[in-house]
mmCIF file of N, CA and C in Angstrom:
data_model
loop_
_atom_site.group_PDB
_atom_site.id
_atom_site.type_symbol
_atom_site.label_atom_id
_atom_site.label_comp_id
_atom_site.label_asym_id
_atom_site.label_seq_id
_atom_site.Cartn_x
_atom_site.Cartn_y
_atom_site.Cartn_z
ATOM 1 N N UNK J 262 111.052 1.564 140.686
ATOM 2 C CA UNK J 262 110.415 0.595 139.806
ATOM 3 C C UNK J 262 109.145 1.226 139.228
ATOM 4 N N UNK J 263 109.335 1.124 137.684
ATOM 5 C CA UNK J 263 107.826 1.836 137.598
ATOM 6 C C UNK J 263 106.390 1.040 137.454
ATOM 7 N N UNK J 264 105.348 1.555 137.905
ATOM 8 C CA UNK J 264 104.306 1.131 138.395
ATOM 9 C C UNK J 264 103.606 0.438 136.551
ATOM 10 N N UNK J 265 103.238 -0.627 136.555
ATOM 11 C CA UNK J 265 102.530 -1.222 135.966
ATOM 12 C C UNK J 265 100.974 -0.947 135.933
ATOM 13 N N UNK J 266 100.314 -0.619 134.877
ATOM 14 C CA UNK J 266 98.912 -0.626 134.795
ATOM 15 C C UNK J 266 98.358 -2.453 134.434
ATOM 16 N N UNK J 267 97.250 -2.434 135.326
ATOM 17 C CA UNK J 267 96.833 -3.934 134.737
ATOM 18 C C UNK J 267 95.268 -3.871 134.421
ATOM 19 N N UNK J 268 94.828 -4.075 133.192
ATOM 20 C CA UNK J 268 93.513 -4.333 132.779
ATOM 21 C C UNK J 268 93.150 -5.934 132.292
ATOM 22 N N UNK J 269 91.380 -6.283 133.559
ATOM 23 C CA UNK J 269 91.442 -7.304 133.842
ATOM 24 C C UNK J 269 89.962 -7.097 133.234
ATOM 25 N N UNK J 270 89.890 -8.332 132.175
ATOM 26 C CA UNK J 270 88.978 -8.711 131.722
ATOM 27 C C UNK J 270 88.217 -10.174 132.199
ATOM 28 N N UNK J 271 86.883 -10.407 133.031
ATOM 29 C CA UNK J 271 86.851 -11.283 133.448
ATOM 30 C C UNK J 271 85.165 -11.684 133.093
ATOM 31 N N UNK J 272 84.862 -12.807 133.374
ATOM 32 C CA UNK J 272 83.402 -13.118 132.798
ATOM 33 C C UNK J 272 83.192 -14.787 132.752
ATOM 34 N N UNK J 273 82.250 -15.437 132.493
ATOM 35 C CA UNK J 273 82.431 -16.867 132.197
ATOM 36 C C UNK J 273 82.531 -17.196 131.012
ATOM 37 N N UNK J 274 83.153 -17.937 130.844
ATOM 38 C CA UNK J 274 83.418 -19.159 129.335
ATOM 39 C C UNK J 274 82.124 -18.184 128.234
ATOM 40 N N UNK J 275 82.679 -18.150 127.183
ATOM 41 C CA UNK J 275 81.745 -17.900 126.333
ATOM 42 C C UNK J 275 81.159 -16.794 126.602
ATOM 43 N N UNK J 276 81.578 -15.640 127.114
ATOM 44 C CA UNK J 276 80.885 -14.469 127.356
ATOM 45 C C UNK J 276 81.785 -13.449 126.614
ATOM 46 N N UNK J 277 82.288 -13.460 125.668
ATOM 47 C CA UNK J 277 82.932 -12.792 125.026
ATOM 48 C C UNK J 277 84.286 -11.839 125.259
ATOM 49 N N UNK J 278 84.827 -12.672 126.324
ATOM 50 C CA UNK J 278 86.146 -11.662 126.524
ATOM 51 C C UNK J 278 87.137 -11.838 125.550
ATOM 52 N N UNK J 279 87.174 -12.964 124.774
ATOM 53 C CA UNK J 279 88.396 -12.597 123.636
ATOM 54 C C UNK J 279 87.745 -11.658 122.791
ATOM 55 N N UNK J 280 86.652 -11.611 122.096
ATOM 56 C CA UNK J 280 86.133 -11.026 121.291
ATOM 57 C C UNK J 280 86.719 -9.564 121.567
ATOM 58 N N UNK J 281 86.104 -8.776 122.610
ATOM 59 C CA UNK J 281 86.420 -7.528 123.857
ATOM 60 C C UNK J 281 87.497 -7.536 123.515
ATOM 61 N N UNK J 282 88.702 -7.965 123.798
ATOM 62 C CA UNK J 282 89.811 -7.787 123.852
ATOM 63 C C UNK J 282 91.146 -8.039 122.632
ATOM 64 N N UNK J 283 90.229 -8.456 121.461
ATOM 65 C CA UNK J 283 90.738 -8.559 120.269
ATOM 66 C C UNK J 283 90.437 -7.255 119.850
ATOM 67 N N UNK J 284 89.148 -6.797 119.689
ATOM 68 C CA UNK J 284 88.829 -5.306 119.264
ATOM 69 C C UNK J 284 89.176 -4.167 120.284
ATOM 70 N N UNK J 285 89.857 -4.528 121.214
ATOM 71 C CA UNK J 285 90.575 -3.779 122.192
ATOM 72 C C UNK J 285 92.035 -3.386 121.520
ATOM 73 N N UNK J 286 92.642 -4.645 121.148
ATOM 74 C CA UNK J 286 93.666 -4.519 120.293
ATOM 75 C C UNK J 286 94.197 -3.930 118.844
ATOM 76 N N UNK J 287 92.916 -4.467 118.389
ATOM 77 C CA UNK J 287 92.486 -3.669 117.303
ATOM 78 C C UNK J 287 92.551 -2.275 117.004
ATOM 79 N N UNK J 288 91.929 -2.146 117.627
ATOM 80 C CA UNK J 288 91.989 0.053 118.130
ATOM 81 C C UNK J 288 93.417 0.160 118.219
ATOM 82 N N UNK J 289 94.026 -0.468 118.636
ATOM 83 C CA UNK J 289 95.485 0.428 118.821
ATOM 84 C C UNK J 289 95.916 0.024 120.287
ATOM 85 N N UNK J 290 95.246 -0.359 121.259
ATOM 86 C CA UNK J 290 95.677 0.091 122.692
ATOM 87 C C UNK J 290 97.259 -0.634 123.121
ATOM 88 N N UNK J 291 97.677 -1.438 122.194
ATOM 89 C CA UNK J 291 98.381 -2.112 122.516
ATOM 90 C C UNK J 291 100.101 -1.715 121.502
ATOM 91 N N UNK J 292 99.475 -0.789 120.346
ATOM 92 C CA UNK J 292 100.025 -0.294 119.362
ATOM 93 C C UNK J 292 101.482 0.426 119.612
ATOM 94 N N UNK J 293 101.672 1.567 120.993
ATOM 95 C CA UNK J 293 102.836 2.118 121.551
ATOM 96 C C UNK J 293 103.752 1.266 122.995
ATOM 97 N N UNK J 294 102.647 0.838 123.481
ATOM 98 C CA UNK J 294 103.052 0.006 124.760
ATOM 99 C C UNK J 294 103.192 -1.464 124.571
ATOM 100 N N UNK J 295 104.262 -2.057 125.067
ATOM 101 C CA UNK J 295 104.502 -3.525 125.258
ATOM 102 C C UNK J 295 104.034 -4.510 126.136
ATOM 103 N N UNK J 296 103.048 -4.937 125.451
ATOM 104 C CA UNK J 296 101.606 -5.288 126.379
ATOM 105 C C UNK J 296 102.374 -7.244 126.781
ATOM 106 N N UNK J 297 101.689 -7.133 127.890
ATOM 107 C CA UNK J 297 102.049 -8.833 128.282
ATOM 108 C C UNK J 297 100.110 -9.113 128.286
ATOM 109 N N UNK J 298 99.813 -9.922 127.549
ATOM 110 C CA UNK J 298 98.755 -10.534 127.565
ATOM 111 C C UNK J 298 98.928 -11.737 128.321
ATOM 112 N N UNK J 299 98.222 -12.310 129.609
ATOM 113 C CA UNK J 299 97.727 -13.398 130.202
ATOM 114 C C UNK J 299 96.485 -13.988 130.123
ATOM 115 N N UNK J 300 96.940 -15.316 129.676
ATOM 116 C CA UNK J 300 95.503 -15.669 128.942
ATOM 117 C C UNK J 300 94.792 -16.906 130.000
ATOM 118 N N UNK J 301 94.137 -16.734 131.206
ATOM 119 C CA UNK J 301 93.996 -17.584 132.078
ATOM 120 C C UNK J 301 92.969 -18.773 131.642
ATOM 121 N N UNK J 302 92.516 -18.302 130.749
ATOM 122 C CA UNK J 302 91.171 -19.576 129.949
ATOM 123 C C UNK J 302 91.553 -19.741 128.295
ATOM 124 N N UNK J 303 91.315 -20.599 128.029
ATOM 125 C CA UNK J 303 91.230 -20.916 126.367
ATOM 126 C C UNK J 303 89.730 -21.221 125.801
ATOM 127 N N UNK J 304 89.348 -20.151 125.505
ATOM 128 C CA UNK J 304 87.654 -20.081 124.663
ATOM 129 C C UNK J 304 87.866 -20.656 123.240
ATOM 130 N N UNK J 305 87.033 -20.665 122.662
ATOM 131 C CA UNK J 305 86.973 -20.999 121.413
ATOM 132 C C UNK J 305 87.614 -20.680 120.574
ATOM 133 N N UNK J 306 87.491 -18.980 120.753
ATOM 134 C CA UNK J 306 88.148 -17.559 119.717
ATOM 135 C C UNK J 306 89.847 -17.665 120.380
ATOM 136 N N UNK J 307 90.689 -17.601 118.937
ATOM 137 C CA UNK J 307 92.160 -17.264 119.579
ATOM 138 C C UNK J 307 92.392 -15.615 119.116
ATOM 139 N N UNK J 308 93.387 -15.243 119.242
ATOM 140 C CA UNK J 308 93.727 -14.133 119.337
ATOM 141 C C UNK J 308 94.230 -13.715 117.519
ATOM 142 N N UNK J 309 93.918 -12.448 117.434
ATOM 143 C CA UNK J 309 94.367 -12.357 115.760
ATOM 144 C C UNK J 309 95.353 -11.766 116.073
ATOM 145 N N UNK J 310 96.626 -12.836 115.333
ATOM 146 C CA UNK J 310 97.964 -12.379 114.962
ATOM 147 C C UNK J 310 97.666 -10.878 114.512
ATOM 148 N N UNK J 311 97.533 -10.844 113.769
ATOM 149 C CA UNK J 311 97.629 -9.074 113.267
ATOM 150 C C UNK J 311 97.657 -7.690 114.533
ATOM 151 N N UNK J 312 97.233 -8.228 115.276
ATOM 152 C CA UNK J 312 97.012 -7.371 116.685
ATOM 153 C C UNK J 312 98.010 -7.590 117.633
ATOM 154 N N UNK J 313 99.168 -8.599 117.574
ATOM 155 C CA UNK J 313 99.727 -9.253 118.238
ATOM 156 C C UNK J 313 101.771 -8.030 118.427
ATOM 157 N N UNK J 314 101.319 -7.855 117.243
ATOM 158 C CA UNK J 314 102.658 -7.514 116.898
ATOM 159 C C UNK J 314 103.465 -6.664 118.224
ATOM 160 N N UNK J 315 103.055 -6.307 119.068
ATOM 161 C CA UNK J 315 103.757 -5.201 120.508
ATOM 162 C C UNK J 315 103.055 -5.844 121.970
ATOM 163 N N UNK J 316 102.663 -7.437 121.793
ATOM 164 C CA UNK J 316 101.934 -8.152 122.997
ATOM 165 C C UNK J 316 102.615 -9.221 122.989
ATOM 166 N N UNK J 317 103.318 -9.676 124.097
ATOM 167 C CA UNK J 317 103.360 -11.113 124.092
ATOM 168 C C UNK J 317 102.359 -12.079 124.754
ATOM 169 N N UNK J 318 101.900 -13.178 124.447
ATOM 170 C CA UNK J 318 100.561 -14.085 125.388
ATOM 171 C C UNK J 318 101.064 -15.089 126.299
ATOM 172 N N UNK J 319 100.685 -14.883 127.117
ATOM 173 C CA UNK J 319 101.408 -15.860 128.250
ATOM 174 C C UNK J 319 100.226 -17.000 128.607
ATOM 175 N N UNK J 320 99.788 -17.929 128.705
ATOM 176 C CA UNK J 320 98.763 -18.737 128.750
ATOM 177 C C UNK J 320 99.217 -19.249 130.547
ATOM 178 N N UNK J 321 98.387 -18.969 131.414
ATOM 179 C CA UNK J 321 98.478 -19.793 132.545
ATOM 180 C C UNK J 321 97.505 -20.310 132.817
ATOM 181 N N UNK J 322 97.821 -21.372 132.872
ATOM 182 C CA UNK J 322 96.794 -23.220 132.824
ATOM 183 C C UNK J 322 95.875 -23.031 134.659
ATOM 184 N N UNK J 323 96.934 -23.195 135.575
ATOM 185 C CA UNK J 323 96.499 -22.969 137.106
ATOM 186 C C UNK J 323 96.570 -22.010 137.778
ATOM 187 N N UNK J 324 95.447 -22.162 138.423
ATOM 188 C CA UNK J 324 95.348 -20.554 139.245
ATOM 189 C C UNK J 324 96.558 -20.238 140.310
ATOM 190 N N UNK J 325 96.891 -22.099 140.402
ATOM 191 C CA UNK J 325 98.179 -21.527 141.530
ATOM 192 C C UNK J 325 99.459 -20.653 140.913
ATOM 193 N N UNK J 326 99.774 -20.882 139.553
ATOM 194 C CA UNK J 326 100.840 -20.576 138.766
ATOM 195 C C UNK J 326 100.748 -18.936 138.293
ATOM 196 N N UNK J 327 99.453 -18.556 138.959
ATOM 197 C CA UNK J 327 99.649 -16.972 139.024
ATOM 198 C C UNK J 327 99.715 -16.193 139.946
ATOM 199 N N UNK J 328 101.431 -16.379 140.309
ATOM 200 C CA UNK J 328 102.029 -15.423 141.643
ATOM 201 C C UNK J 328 102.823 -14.267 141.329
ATOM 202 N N UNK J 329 102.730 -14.077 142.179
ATOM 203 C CA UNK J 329 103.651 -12.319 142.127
ATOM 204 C C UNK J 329 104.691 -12.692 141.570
ATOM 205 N N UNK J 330 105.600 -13.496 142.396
ATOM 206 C CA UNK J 330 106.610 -14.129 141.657
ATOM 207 C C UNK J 330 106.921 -13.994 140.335
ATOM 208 N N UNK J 331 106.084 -15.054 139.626
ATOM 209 C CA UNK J 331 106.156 -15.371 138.336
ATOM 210 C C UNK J 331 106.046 -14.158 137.526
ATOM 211 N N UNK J 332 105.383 -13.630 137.829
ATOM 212 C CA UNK J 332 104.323 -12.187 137.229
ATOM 213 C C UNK J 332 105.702 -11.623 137.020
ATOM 214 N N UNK J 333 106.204 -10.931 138.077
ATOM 215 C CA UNK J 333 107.642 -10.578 138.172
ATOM 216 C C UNK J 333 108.822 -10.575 137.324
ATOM 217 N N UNK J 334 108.894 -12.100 137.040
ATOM 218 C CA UNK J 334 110.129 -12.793 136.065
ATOM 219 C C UNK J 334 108.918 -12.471 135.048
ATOM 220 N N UNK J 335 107.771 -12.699 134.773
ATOM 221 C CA UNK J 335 107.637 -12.503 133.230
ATOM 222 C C UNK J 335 107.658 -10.879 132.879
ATOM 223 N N UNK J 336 107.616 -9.901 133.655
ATOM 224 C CA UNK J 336 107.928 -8.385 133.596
ATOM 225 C C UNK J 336 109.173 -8.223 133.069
ATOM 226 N N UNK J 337 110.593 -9.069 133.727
ATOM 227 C CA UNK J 337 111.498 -8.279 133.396
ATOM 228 C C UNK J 337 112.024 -9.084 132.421
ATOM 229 N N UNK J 338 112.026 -10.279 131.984
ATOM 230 C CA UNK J 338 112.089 -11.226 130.802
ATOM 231 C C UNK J 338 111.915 -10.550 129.132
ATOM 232 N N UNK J 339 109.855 -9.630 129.430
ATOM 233 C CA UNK J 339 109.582 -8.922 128.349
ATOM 234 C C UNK J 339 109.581 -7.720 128.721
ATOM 235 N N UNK J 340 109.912 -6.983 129.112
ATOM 236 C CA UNK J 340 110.368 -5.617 129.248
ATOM 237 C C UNK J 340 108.788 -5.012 128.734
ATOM 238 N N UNK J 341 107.741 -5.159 130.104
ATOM 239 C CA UNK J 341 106.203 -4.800 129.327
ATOM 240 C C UNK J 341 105.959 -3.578 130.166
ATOM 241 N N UNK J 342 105.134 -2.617 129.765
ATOM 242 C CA UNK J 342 104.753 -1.348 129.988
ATOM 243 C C UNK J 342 103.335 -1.801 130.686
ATOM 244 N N UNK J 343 102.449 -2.323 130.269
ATOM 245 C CA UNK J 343 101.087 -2.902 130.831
ATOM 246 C C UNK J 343 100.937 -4.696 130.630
ATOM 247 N N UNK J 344 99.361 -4.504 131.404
ATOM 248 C CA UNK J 344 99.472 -5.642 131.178
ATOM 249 C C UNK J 344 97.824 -5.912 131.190
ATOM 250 N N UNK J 345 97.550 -7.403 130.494
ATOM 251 C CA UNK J 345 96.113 -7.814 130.097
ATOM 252 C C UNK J 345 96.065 -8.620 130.678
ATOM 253 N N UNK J 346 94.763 -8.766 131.105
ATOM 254 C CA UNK J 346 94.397 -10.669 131.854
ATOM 255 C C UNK J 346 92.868 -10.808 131.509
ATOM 256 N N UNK J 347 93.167 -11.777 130.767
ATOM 257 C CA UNK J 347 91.751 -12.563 130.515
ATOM 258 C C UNK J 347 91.826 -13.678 131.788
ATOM 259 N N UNK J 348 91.041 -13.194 132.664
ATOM 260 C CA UNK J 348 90.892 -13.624 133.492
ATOM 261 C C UNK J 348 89.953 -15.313 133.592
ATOM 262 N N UNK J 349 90.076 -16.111 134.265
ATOM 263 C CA UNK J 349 89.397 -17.662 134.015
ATOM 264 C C UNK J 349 88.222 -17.308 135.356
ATOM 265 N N UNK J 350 86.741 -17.447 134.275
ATOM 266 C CA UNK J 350 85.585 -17.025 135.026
ATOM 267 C C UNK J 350 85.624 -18.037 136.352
ATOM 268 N N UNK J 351 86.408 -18.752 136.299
ATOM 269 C CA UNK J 351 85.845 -20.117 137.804
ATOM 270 C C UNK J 351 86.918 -19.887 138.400
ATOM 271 N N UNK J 352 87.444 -18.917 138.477
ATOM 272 C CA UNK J 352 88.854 -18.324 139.291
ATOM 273 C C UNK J 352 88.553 -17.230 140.169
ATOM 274 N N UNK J 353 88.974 -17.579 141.714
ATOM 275 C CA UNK J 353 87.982 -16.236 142.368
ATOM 276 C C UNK J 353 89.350 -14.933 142.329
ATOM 277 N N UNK J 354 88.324 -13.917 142.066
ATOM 278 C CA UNK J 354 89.583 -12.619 141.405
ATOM 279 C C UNK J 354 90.279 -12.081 142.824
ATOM 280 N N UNK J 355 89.294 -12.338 143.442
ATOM 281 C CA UNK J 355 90.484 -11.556 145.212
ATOM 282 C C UNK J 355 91.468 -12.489 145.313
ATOM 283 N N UNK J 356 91.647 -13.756 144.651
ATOM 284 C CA UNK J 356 93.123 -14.300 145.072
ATOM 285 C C UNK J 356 93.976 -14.100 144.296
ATOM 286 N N UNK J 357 94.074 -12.998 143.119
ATOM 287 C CA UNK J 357 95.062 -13.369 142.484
ATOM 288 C C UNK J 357 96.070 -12.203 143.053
ATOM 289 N N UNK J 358 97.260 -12.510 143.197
ATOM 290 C CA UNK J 358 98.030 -11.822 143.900
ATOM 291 C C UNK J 358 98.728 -11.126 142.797
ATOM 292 N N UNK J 359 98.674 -9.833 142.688
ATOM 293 C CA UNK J 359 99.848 -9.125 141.672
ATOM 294 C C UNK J 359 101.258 -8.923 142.258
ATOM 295 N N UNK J 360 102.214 -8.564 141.747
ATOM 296 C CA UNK J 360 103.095 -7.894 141.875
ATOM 297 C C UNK J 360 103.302 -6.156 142.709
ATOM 298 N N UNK J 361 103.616 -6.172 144.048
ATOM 299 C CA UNK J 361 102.993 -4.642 144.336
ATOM 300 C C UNK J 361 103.456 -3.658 144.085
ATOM 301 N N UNK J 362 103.745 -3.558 142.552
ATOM 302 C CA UNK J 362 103.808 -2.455 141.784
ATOM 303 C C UNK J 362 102.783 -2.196 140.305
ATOM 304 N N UNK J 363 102.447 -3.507 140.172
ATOM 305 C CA UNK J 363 101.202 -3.547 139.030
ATOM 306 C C UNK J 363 99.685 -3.341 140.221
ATOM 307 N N UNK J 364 99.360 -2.095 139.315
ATOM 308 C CA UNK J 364 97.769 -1.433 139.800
ATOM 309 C C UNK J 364 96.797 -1.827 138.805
ATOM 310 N N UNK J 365 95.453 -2.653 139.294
ATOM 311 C CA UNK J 365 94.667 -2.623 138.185
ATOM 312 C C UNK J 365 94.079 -1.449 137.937
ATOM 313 N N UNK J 366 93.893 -1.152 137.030
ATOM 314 C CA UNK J 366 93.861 0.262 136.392
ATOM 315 C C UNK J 366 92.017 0.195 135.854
ATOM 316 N N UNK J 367 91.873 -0.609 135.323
ATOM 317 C CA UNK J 367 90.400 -1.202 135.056
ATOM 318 C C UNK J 367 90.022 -2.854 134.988
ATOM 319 N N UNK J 368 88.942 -3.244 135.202
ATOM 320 C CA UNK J 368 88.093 -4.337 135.205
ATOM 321 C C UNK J 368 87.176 -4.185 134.648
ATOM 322 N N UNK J 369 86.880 -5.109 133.600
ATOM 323 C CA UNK J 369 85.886 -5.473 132.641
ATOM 324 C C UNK J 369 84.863 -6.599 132.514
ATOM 325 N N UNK J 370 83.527 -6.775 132.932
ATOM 326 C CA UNK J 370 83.519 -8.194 133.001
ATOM 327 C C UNK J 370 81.956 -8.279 132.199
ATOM 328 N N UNK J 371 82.180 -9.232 130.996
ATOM 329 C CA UNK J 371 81.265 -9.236 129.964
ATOM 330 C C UNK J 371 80.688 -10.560 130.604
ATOM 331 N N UNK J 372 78.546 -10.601 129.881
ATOM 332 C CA UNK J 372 78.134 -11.206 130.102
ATOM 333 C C UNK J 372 77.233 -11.868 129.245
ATOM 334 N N UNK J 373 77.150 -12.876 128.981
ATOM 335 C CA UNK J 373 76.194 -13.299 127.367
ATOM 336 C C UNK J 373 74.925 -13.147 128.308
ATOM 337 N N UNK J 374 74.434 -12.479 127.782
ATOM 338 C CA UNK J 374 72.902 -12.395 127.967
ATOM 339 C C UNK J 374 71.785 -13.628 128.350
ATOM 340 N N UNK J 375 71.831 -14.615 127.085
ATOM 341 C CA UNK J 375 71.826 -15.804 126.950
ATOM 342 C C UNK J 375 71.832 -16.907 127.885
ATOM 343 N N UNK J 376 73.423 -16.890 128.829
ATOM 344 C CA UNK J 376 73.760 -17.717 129.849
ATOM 345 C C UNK J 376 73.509 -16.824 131.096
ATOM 346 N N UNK J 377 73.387 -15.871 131.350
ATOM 347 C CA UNK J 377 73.027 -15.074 132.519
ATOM 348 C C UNK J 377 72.121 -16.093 133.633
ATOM 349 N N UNK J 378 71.130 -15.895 133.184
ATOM 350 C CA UNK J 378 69.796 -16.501 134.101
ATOM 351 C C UNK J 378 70.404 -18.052 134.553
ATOM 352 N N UNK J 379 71.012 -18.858 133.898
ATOM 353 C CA UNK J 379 71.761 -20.318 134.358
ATOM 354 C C UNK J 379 72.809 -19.885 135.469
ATOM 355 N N UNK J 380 73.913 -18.599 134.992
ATOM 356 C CA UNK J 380 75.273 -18.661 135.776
ATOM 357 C C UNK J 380 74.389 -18.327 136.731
ATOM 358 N N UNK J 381 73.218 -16.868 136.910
ATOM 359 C CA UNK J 381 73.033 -16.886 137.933
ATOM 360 C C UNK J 381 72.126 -17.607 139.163
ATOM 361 N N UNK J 382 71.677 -18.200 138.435
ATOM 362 C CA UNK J 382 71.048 -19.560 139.586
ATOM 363 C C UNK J 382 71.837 -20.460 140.070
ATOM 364 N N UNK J 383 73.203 -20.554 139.233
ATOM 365 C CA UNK J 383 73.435 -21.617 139.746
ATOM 366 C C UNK J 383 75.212 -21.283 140.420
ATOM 367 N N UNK J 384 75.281 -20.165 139.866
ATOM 368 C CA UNK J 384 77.114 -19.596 140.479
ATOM 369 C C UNK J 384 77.349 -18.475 140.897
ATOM 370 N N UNK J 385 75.925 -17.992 141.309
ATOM 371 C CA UNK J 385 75.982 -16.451 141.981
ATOM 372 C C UNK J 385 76.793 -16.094 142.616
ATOM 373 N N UNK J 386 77.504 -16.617 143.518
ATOM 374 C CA UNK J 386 78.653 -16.014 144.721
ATOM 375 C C UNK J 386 79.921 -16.040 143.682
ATOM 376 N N UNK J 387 80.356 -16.622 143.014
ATOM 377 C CA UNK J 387 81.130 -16.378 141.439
ATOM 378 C C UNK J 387 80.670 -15.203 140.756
ATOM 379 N N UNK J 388 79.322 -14.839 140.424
ATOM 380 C CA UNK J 388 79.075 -14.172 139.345
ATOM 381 C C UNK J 388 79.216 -12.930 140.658
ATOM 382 N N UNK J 389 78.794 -12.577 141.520
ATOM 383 C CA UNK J 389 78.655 -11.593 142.204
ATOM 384 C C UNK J 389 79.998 -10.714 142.637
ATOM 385 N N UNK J 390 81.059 -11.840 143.064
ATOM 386 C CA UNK J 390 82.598 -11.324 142.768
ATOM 387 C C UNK J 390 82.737 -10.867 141.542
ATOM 388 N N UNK J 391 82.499 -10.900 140.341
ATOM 389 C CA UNK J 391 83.120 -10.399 139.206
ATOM 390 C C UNK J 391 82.572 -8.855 138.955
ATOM 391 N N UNK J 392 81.556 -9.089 138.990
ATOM 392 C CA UNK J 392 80.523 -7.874 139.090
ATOM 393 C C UNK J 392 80.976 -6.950 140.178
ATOM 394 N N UNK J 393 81.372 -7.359 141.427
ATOM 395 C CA UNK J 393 82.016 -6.493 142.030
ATOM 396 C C UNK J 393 82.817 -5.681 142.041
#
């Protein structure tokens, strides 16, 4: 079985991970490989079709509904080479269980400047996992 790369973009609401990951797309990264995008939050920003064309988006609503399992059937369903996760900032990241053949390959986790000083007074043991 071949090994899956997984790049996990994670951060709170409004900290710019679609943005990140639209101009991620943009560049190309998604251009040769058949990317499965998981979209664990819905921000403001949606995704630009134009970038879309070699990704499919999978939207999962609950944190329970992201199991190996599933992960699994949606691998061999779209026949994907990698994979994206916009990760949902109020989701703690050590539980999400992959598939044990998808490796995260990188983690990304953007921060508005702006909301910093609030998340961190008030959701540090959250913000401190991501950062980790």
């Amino acid at each position: 079985m071949q090994q899956i790369p997984v790049y996990s973009f994670t951060g709170f609401l409004d900290s710019g991970k679609t943005s990140f990951i639209n101009g991620v797309l943009q560049d190309g990264f998604a251009r040769k490989e058949r990317t499965l995008l998981l979209c664990c939050e819905e921000g403001e920003l949606e995704y630009d079709p134009k970038v879309l064309n070699n990704v499919t988006v999978v939207t999962i609503e609950d944190e329970e509904d992201l199991t190996s399992e599933f992960l699994e059937k949606l691998e061999k369903k779209h026949d994907i080479n990698r994979v994206i996760v916009e990760y949902n900032g109020m989701w703690n990241f050590k539980e999400m269980k992959l598939p044990w053949h998808w490796k995260i390959e990188q983690q990304i986790t953007t921060i508005d400047g702006s909301t910093f000083p609030m998340y961190y007074t008030n959701m540090r043991s959250l913000l401190a996992e991501m950062v980790r």
